[in-house]
Coordinates of C-alpha atoms and ligand atoms in Angstrom, one line a residue:
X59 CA -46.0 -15.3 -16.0
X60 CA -44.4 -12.3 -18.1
X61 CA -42.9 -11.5 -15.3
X62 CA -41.0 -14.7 -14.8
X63 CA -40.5 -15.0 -18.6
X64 CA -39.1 -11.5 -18.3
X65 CA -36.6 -12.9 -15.4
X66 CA -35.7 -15.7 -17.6
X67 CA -34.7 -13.2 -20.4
X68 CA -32.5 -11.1 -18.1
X69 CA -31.1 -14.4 -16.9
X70 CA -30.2 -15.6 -19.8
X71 CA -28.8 -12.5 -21.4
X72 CA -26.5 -12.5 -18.4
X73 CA -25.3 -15.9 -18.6
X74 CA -24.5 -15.1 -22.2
X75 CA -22.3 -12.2 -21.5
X76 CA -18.5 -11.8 -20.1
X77 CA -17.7 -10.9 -17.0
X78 CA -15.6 -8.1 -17.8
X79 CA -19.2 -7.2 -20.9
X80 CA -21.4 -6.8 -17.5
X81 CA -18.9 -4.5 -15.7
X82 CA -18.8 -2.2 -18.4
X83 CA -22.5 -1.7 -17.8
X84 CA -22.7 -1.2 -14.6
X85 CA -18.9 -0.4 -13.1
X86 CA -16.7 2.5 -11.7
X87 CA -13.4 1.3 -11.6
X88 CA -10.3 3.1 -9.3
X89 CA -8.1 5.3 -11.2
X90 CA -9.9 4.7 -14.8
X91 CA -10.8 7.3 -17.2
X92 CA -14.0 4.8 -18.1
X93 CA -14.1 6.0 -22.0
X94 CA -10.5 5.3 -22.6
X95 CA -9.6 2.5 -21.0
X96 CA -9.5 -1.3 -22.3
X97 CA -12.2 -3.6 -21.2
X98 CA -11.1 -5.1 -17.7
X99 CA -10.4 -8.6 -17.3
X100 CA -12.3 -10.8 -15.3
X101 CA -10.9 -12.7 -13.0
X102 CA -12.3 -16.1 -11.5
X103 CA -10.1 -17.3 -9.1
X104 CA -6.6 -17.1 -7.7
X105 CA -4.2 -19.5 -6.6
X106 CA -0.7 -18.8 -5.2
X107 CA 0.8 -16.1 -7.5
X108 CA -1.1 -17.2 -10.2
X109 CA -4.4 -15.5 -11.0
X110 CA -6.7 -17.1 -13.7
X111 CA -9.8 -15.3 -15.8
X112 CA -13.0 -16.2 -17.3
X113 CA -11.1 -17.7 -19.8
X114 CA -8.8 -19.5 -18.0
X115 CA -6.1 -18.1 -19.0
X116 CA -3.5 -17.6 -16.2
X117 CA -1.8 -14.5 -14.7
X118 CA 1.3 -14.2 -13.1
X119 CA 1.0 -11.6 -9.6
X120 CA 3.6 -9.7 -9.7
X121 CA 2.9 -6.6 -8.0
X122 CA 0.6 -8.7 -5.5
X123 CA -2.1 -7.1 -6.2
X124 CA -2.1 -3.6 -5.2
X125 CA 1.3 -4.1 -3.3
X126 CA -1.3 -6.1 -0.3
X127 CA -1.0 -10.1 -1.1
X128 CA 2.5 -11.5 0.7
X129 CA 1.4 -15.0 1.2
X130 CA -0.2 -15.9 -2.5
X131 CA -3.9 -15.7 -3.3
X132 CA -6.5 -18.4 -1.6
X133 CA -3.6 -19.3 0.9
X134 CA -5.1 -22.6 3.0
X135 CA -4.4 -21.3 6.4
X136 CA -5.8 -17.7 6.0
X137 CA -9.3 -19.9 4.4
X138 CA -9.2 -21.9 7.6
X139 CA -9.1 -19.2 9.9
X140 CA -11.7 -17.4 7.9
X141 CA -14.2 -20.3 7.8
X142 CA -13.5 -21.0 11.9
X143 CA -13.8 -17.5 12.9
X144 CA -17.0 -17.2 10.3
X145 CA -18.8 -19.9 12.1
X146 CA -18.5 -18.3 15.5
X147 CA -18.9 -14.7 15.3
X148 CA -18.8 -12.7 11.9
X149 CA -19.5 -8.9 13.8
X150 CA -19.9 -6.8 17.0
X151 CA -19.9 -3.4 18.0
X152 CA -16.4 -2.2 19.1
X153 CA -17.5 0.7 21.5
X154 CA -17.8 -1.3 24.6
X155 CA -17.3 -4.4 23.3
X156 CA -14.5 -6.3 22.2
X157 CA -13.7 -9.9 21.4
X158 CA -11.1 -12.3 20.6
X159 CA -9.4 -11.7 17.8
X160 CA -9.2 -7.9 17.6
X161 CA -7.2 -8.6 21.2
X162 CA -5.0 -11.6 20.1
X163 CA -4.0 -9.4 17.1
X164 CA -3.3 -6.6 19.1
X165 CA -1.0 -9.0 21.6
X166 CA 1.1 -10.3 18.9
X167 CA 1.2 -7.5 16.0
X168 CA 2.8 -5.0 18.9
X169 CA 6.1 -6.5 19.6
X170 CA 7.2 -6.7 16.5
X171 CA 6.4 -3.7 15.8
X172 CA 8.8 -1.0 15.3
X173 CA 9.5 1.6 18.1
X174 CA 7.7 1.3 21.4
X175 CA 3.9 0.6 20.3
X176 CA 1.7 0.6 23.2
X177 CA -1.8 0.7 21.4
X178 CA -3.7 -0.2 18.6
X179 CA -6.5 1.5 16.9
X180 CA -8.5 -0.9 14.3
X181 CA -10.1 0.7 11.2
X182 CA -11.2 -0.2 7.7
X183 CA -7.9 0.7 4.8
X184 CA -4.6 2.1 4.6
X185 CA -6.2 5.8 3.9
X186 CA -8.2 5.8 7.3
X187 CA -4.8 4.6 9.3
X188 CA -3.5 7.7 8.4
X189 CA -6.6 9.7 9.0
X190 CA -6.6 8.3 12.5
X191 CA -2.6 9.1 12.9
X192 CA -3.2 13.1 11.8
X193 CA -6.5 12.7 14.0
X194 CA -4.5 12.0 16.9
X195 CA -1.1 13.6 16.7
X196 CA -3.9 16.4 16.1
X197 CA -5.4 16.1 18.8
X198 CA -2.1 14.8 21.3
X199 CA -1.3 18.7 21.5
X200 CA -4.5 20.4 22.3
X201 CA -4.8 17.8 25.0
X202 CA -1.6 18.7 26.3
X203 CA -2.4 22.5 26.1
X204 CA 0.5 23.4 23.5
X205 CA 0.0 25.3 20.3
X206 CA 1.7 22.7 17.7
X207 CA -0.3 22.8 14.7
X208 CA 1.9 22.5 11.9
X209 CA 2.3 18.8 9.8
X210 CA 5.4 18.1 7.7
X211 CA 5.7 15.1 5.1
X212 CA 7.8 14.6 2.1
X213 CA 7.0 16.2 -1.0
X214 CA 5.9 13.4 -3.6
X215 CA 4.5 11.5 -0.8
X216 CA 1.7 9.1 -0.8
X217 CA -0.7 8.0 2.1
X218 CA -4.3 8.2 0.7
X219 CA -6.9 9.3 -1.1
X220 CA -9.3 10.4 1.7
X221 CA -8.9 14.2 2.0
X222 CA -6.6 14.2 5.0
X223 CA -4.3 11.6 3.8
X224 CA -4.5 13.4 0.1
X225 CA -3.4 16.7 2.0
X226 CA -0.2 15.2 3.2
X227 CA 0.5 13.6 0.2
X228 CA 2.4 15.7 -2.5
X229 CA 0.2 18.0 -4.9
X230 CA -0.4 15.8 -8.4
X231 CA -2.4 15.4 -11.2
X232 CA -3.9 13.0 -8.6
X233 CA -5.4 15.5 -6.1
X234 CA -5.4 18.6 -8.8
X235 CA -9.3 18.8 -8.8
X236 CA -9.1 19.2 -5.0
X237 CA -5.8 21.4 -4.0
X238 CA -8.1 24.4 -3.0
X239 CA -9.6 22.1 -0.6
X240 CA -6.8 20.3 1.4
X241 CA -5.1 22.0 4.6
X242 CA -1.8 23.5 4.3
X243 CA 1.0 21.0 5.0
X244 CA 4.7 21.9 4.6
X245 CA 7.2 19.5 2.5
X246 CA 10.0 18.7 2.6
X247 CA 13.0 16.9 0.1
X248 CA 13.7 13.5 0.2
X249 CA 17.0 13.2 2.6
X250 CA 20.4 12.8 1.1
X251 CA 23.8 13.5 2.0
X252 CA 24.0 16.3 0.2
X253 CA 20.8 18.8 1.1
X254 CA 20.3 17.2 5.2
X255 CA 22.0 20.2 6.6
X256 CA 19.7 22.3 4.9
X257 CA 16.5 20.1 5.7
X258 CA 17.6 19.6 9.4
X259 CA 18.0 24.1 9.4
X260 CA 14.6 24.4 8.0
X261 CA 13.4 21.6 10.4
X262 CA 14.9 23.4 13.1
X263 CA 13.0 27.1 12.1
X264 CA 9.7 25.4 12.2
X265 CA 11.0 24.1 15.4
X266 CA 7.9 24.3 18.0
X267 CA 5.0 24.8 15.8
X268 CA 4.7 21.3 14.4
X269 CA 2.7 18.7 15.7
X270 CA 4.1 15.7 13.4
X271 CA 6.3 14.5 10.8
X272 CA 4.7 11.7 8.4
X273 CA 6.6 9.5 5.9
X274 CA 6.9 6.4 3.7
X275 CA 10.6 5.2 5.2
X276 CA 12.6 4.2 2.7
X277 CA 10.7 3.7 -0.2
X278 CA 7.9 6.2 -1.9
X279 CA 5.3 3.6 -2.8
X280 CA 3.1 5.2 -5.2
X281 CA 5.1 8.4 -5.9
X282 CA 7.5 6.2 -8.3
X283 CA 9.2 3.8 -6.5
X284 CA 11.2 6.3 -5.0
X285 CA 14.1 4.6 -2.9
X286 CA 16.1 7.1 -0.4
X287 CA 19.4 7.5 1.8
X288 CA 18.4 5.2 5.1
X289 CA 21.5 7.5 7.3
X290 CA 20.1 10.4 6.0
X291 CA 16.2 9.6 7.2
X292 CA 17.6 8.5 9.9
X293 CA 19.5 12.1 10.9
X294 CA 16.4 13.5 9.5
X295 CA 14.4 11.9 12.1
X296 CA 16.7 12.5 14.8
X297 CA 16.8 16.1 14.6
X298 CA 12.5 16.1 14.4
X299 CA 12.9 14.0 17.4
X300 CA 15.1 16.1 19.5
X301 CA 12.7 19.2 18.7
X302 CA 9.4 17.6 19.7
X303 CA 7.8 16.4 16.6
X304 CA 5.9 13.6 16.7
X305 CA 7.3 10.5 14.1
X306 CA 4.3 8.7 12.0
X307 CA 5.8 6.1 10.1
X308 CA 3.6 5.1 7.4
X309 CA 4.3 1.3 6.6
X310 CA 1.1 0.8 4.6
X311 CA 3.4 -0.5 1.4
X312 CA 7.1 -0.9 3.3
X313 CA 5.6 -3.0 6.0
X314 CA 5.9 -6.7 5.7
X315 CA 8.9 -7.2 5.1
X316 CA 9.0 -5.9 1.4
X317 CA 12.2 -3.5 2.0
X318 CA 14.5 -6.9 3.8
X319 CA 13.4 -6.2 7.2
X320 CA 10.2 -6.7 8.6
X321 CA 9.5 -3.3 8.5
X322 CA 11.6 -1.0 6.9
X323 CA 11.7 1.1 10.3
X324 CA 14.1 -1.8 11.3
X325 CA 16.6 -0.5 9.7
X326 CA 17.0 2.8 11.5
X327 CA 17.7 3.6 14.6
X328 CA 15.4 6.6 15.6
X329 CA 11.7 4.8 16.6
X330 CA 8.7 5.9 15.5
X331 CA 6.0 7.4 18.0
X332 CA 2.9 5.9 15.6
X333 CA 3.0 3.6 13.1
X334 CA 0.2 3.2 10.1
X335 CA -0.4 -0.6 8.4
X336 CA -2.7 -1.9 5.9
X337 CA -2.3 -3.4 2.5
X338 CA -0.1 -6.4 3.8
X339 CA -1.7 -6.9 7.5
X340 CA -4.3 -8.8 6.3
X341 CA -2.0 -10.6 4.0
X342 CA -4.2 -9.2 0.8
X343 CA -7.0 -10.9 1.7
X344 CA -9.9 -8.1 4.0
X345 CA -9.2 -4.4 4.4
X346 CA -8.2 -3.2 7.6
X347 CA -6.1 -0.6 8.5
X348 CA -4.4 -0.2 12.2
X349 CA -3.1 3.0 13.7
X350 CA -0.5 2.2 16.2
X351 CA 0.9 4.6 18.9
X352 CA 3.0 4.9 22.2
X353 CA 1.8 4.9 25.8
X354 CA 2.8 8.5 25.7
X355 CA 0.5 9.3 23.1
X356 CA -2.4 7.3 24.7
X357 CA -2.3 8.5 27.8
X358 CA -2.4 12.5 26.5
X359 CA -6.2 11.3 25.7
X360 CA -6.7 9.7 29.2
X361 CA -9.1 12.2 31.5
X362 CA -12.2 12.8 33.1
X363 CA -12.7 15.9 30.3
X364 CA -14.3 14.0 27.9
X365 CA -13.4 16.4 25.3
X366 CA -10.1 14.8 25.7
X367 CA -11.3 11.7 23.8
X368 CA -10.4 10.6 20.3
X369 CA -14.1 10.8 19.3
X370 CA -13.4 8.5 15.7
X371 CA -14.3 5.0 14.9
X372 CA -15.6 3.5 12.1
X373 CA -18.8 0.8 11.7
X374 CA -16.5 -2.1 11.2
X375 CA -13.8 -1.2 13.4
X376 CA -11.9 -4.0 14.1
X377 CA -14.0 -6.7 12.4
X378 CA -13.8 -10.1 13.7
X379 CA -13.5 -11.6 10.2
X380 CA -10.4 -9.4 9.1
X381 CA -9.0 -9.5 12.5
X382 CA -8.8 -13.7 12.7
X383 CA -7.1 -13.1 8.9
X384 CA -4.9 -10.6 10.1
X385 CA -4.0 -12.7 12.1
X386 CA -3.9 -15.8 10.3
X387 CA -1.5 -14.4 8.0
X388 CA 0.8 -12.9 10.7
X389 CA 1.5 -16.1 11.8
X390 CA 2.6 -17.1 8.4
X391 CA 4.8 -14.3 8.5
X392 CA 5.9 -15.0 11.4
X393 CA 7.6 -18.6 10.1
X394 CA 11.3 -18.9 9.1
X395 CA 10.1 -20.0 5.8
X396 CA 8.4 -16.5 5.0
X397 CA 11.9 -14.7 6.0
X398 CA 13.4 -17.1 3.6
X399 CA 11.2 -16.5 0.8
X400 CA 12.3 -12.6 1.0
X401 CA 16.0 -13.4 0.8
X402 CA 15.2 -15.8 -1.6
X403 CA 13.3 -13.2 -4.2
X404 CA 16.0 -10.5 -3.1
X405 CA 19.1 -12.5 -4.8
X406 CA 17.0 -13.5 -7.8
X407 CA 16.1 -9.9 -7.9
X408 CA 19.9 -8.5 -7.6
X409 CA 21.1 -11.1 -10.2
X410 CA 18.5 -9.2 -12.3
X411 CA 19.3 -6.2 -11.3
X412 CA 22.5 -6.3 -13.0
X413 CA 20.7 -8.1 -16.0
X414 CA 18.8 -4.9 -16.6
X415 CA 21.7 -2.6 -16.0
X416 CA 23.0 -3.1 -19.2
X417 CA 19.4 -2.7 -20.9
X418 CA 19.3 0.5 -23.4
X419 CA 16.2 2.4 -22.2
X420 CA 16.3 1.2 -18.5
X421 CA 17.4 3.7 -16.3
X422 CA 18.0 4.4 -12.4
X423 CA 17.6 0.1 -11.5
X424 CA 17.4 -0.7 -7.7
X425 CA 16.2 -2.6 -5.4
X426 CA 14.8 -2.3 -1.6
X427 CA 14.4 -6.4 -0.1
X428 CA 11.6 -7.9 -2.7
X429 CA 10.6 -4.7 -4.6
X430 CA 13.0 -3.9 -7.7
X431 CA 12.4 -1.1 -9.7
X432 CA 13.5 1.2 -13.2
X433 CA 12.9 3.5 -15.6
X434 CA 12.2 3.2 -19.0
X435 CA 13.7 6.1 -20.9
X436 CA 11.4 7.8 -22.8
X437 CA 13.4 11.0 -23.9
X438 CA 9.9 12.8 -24.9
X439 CA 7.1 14.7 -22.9
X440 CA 4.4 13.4 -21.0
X441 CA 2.0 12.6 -23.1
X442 CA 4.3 10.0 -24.3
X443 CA 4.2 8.4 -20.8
X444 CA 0.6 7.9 -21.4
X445 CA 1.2 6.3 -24.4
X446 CA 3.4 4.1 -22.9
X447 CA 1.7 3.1 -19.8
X448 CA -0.9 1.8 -23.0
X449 CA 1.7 -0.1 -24.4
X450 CA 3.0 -1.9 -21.1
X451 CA -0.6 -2.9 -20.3
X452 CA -1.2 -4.7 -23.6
X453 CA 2.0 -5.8 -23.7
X454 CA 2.3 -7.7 -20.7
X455 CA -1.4 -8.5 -20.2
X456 CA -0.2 -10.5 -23.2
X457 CA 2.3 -11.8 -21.7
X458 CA 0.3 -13.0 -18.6
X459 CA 1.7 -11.1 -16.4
X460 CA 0.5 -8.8 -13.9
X461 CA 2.8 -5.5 -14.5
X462 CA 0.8 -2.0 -14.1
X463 CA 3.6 1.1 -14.5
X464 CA 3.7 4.1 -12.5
X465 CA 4.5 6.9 -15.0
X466 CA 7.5 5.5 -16.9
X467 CA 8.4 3.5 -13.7
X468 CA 8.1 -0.4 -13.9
X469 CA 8.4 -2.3 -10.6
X470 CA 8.2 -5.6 -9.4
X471 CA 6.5 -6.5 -5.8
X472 CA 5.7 -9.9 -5.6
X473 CA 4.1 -12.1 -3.4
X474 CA 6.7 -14.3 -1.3
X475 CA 5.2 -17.5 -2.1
X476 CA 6.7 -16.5 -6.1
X477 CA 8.1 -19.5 -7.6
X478 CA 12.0 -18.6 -9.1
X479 CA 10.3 -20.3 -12.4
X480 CA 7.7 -17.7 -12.0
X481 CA 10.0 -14.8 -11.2
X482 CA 12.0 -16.0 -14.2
X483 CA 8.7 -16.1 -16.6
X484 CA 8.4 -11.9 -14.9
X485 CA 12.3 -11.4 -15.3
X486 CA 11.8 -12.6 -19.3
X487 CA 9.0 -10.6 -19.8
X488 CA 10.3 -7.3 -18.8
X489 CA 13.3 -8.3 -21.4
X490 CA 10.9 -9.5 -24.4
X491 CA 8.9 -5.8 -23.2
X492 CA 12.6 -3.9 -23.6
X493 CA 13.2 -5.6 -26.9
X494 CA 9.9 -5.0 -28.6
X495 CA 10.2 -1.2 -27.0
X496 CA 13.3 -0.2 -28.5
X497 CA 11.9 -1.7 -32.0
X498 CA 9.0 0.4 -31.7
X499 CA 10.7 3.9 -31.2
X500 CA 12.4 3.8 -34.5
Ligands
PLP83 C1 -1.7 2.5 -0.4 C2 -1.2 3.4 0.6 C3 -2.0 4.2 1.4 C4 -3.5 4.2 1.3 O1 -4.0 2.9 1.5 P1 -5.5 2.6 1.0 O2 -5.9 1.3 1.7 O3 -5.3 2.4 -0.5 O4 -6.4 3.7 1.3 C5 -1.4 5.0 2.3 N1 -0.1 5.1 2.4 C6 0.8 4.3 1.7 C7 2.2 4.4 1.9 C8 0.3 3.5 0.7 O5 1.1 2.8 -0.1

C-alpha cells in the first residue's frame, strides 16, 4: 500500500513537471556546459519543417536538425516504411546473415554514388563511417605489404568525435582535453589558387608514406561553414591521386544534395576511392552511418590469411529498421520534386544573399546549393563570441526559429520540404536579429 501510494506520488509529481524541469534532473546533453546553459526546450512532435514544444508553440527547422532531416520531420512515406518493415523483422545478426533491406539499400545507394563504389559497409553514425574508412585505408596497405602509414586531412576539419575521427579532425577547443591522446595526422590548407603549388610540393614530399587523404569537399561543415575553391580540390586531389593516396570523401554533411549536386563530389572530376554518409542517409529520421569503397579496396582484404580481414562491426550493423528508412527516404530523394526543392531554396537563398550583403555586421555571405552562410562582425575577442552565441539563442528561440551559430558564424541548412513562406519567416528573422544586434553594441 505505501508502496503504491509512494508510486502515485512520483507519478504525480512527474505529470506536474515540464519536460525540459525532468531533463534537468536527470540529463547530459551534447556540447552543453550543464551549469550555464538555459533550460532546453521540449519538444513534442514535428511536422514538416515545423517543430512544436510542450507548449505548443511552433519552431521553424532551419538547420534540419543537426544538418540530418532533408525530407521534413514525421514525413508519411519514411512512417510507412518504418511501420511495414517493423512488423516483419525489427533485428538480426549481420555476421552471416543478412536480409532485405540492408541489400536493397546497398543496390540502389551505390550507383549514385560518386566515384566507382563497389561495397558497402553498414554502421551506427557519421563518426563510426569514418572510423571504418581510417580502419580500412589502414589496413588496405599492410594487406598489400607496403609501408604507407601516414594520413592527411585539412586543418579545421571535422569528421567526429570518436577518437579516430577527432584525430583527423583539426586540433580545437573541441578535442583540447584529449590532443595528447590522438595519433599524429598531417594537415594541410584549404586549396586555393594561390597556395596549390605549394600544397601539391608538400603533397608530393610525403609522396609514398601516406595511406590516405580525408576531406569535407567543398564545404567545412562544423569548422565554420567554411566554403573552398572546387578547381583547386579538384588539382589537389589529382596530384594525391597520381602519387597513390587513397581519396576518402567524407559526405556526412555535403551529401544529399545540400551543396546543388547530389553530392558535392559531383562536381569534381577526380573520384573518390571511399566515401563516408550519415546525417542525411536516413533522411534524419535513425542513425546509420555507411562506409563505402571500391572493388580495389575490397578485394586487398580478400584471402585465405584471415588476418587479412577487416575484423570491425558493430551490434546494430546494418539494422533492418534504419536500413528500410534509409531507404525509404532515398527514394524520396530520388524524385524530380526533391531536385526541385534544392533549386528552389538555392534562388530564394541567392536573392537573400544579396539582401544580407549590404547588412552592416554581416561579413564573408555565401552560399553552396541549400546551405547559406555569414559572419557577424564582432570586432572584439573571443569571449565576446560567447556572449553572442547567448544572444542569437534567445533571440531566435524567440523568434521560433531553429538557428544555433557556430562561433560568430550563422548558417542556414534547411530541410527541402521548407515552405518559401517559411524561408521568408528565417530570411526576416536573421534581419530583425541584425537590427536588434547593431542596437545593442552601442
Ligand atoms: C557530423 C559529421 C560527422 C560525425 O557524424 P556523427 O554522426 O555526429 O558522429 C563526421 N563528418 C562530418 C563532415 C560531419 O558533418
Amino acid at each position: 500500500m505505501r508502496f503504491f501510494v509512494v508510486r502515485t506520488m512520483v507519478y504525480i509529481c512527474r505529470m506536474q513537471k515540464t519536460l525540459s524541469e525532468r531533463d534537468q534532473a536527470v540529463i547530459w546533453h551534447p556540447y552543453t556546459q550543464m551549469q550555464t546553459a538555459p533550460a532546453p526546450v521540449g519538444i513534442v512532435r514535428g511536422e514538416g519543417a515545423v517543430l512544436e514544444d510542450e507548449q505548443g508553440r511552433q519552431y521553424i527547422d532551419a538547420t534540419s536538425s543537426w544538418w540530418v532531416n532533408i525530407h521534413g520531420h514525421a514525413h508519411p512515406h519514411i512512417t510507412q516504411r518504418l511501420a511495414e518493415q517493423a512488423a516483419v523483422l525489427h533485428h538480426s545478426i549481420f555476421a552471416g546473415y543478412t536480409h532485405e533491406p540492408a541489400v536493397t539499400l546497398a543496390e540502389r545507394l551505390l550507383p549514385v554514388l560518386p566515384g566507382c563504389q563497389a561495397r558497402v559497409f553498414y554502421s551506427d553514425n557519421g563518426s563510426t563511417a569514418v572510423e571504418v574508412a581510417l580502419k580500412m585505408t589502414i589496413q588496405y596497405w599492410q594487406n598489400k605489404g607496403l609501408p604507407r602509414r601516414k594520413l592527411l586531412a585539412f586543418h579545421n576539419a571535422y569528421h567526429g568525435d570518436t577518437f579516430g575521427a577527432m584525430s583527423v579532425s583539426g586540433r580545437s577547443v573541441f578535442t583540447r582535453a584529449f590532443d595528447d591522446y590522438l595519433f599524429e595526422v598531417t594537415f594541410l590548407d584549404l586549396p586555393n589558387p594561390e597556395n596549390l603549388p605549394a600544397l601539391l610540393a608538400q603533397v608530393g614530399a610525403l609522396g609514398e608514406a601516406t595511406a590516405a587523404f580525408i576531406f569535407e569537399p567543398l564545404v567545412q561543415g562544423a569548422g565554420g561553414m567554411v566554403m573552398y575553391d572546387a578547381p583547386s580540390l579538384d588539382a589537389l586531389l589529382a596530384h594525391c591521386r597520381a602519387k597513390g593516396i587513397l581519396l576518402i570523401a567524407d559526405e556526412i554533411m555535403t551529401g544529399f544534395g545540400r551543396t546543388g549536386t547530389n553530392f558535392a563530389m559531383d562536381q569534381l572530376a577526380t573520384p573518390p576511392d571511399m566515401v563516408t554518409l550519415s546525417k542525411g542517409l536516413t533522411g534524419g529520421t535513425m542513425a546509420m552511418g555507411i562506409t563505402t569503397c571500391t572493388a580495389e579496396i575490397y578485394e586487398a582484404f580478400l584471402s585465405t590469411d584471415k588476418l587479412k580481414t577487416l575484423f570491425h562491426g558493430h551490434s546494430f550493423t546494418a539494422n533492418p529498421l534504419t536500413c528500410a528508412v534509409a531507404l525509404a527516404s532515398l527514394e524520396l530523394f530520388l524524385e524530380p520534386s526533391c531536385a526541385e526543392n534544392r533549386r528552389r531554396i538555392a534562388e530564394q537563398h541567392r536573392q537573400f544573399a544579396e539582401v544580407l550583403a549590404t547588412q552592416d555586421d554581416v561579413r564573408n555571405v555565401r552560399q553552396a546549393g541549400t546551405i547559406l552562410a555569414f559572419e557577424i562582425h564582432t570586432g572584439e575577442a573571443d569571449s565576446y563570441i560567447n556572449d553572442l552565441a547567448g544572444f542569437l539563442h534567445a533571440f531566435f528561440r524567440e523568434k521560433r526559429v531553429m538557428l544555433r551559430p557556430l562561433g560568430n558564424t550563422l548558417y542556414i541548412l534547411p530541410p527541402y520540404c521548407i515552405t518559401n513562406e517559411q524561408l521568408g519567416l528565417v530570411y526576416n528573422s536573421i534581419l530583425e536579429m541584425l537590427a536588434a544586434y547593431g542596437k545593442r553594441q552601442v
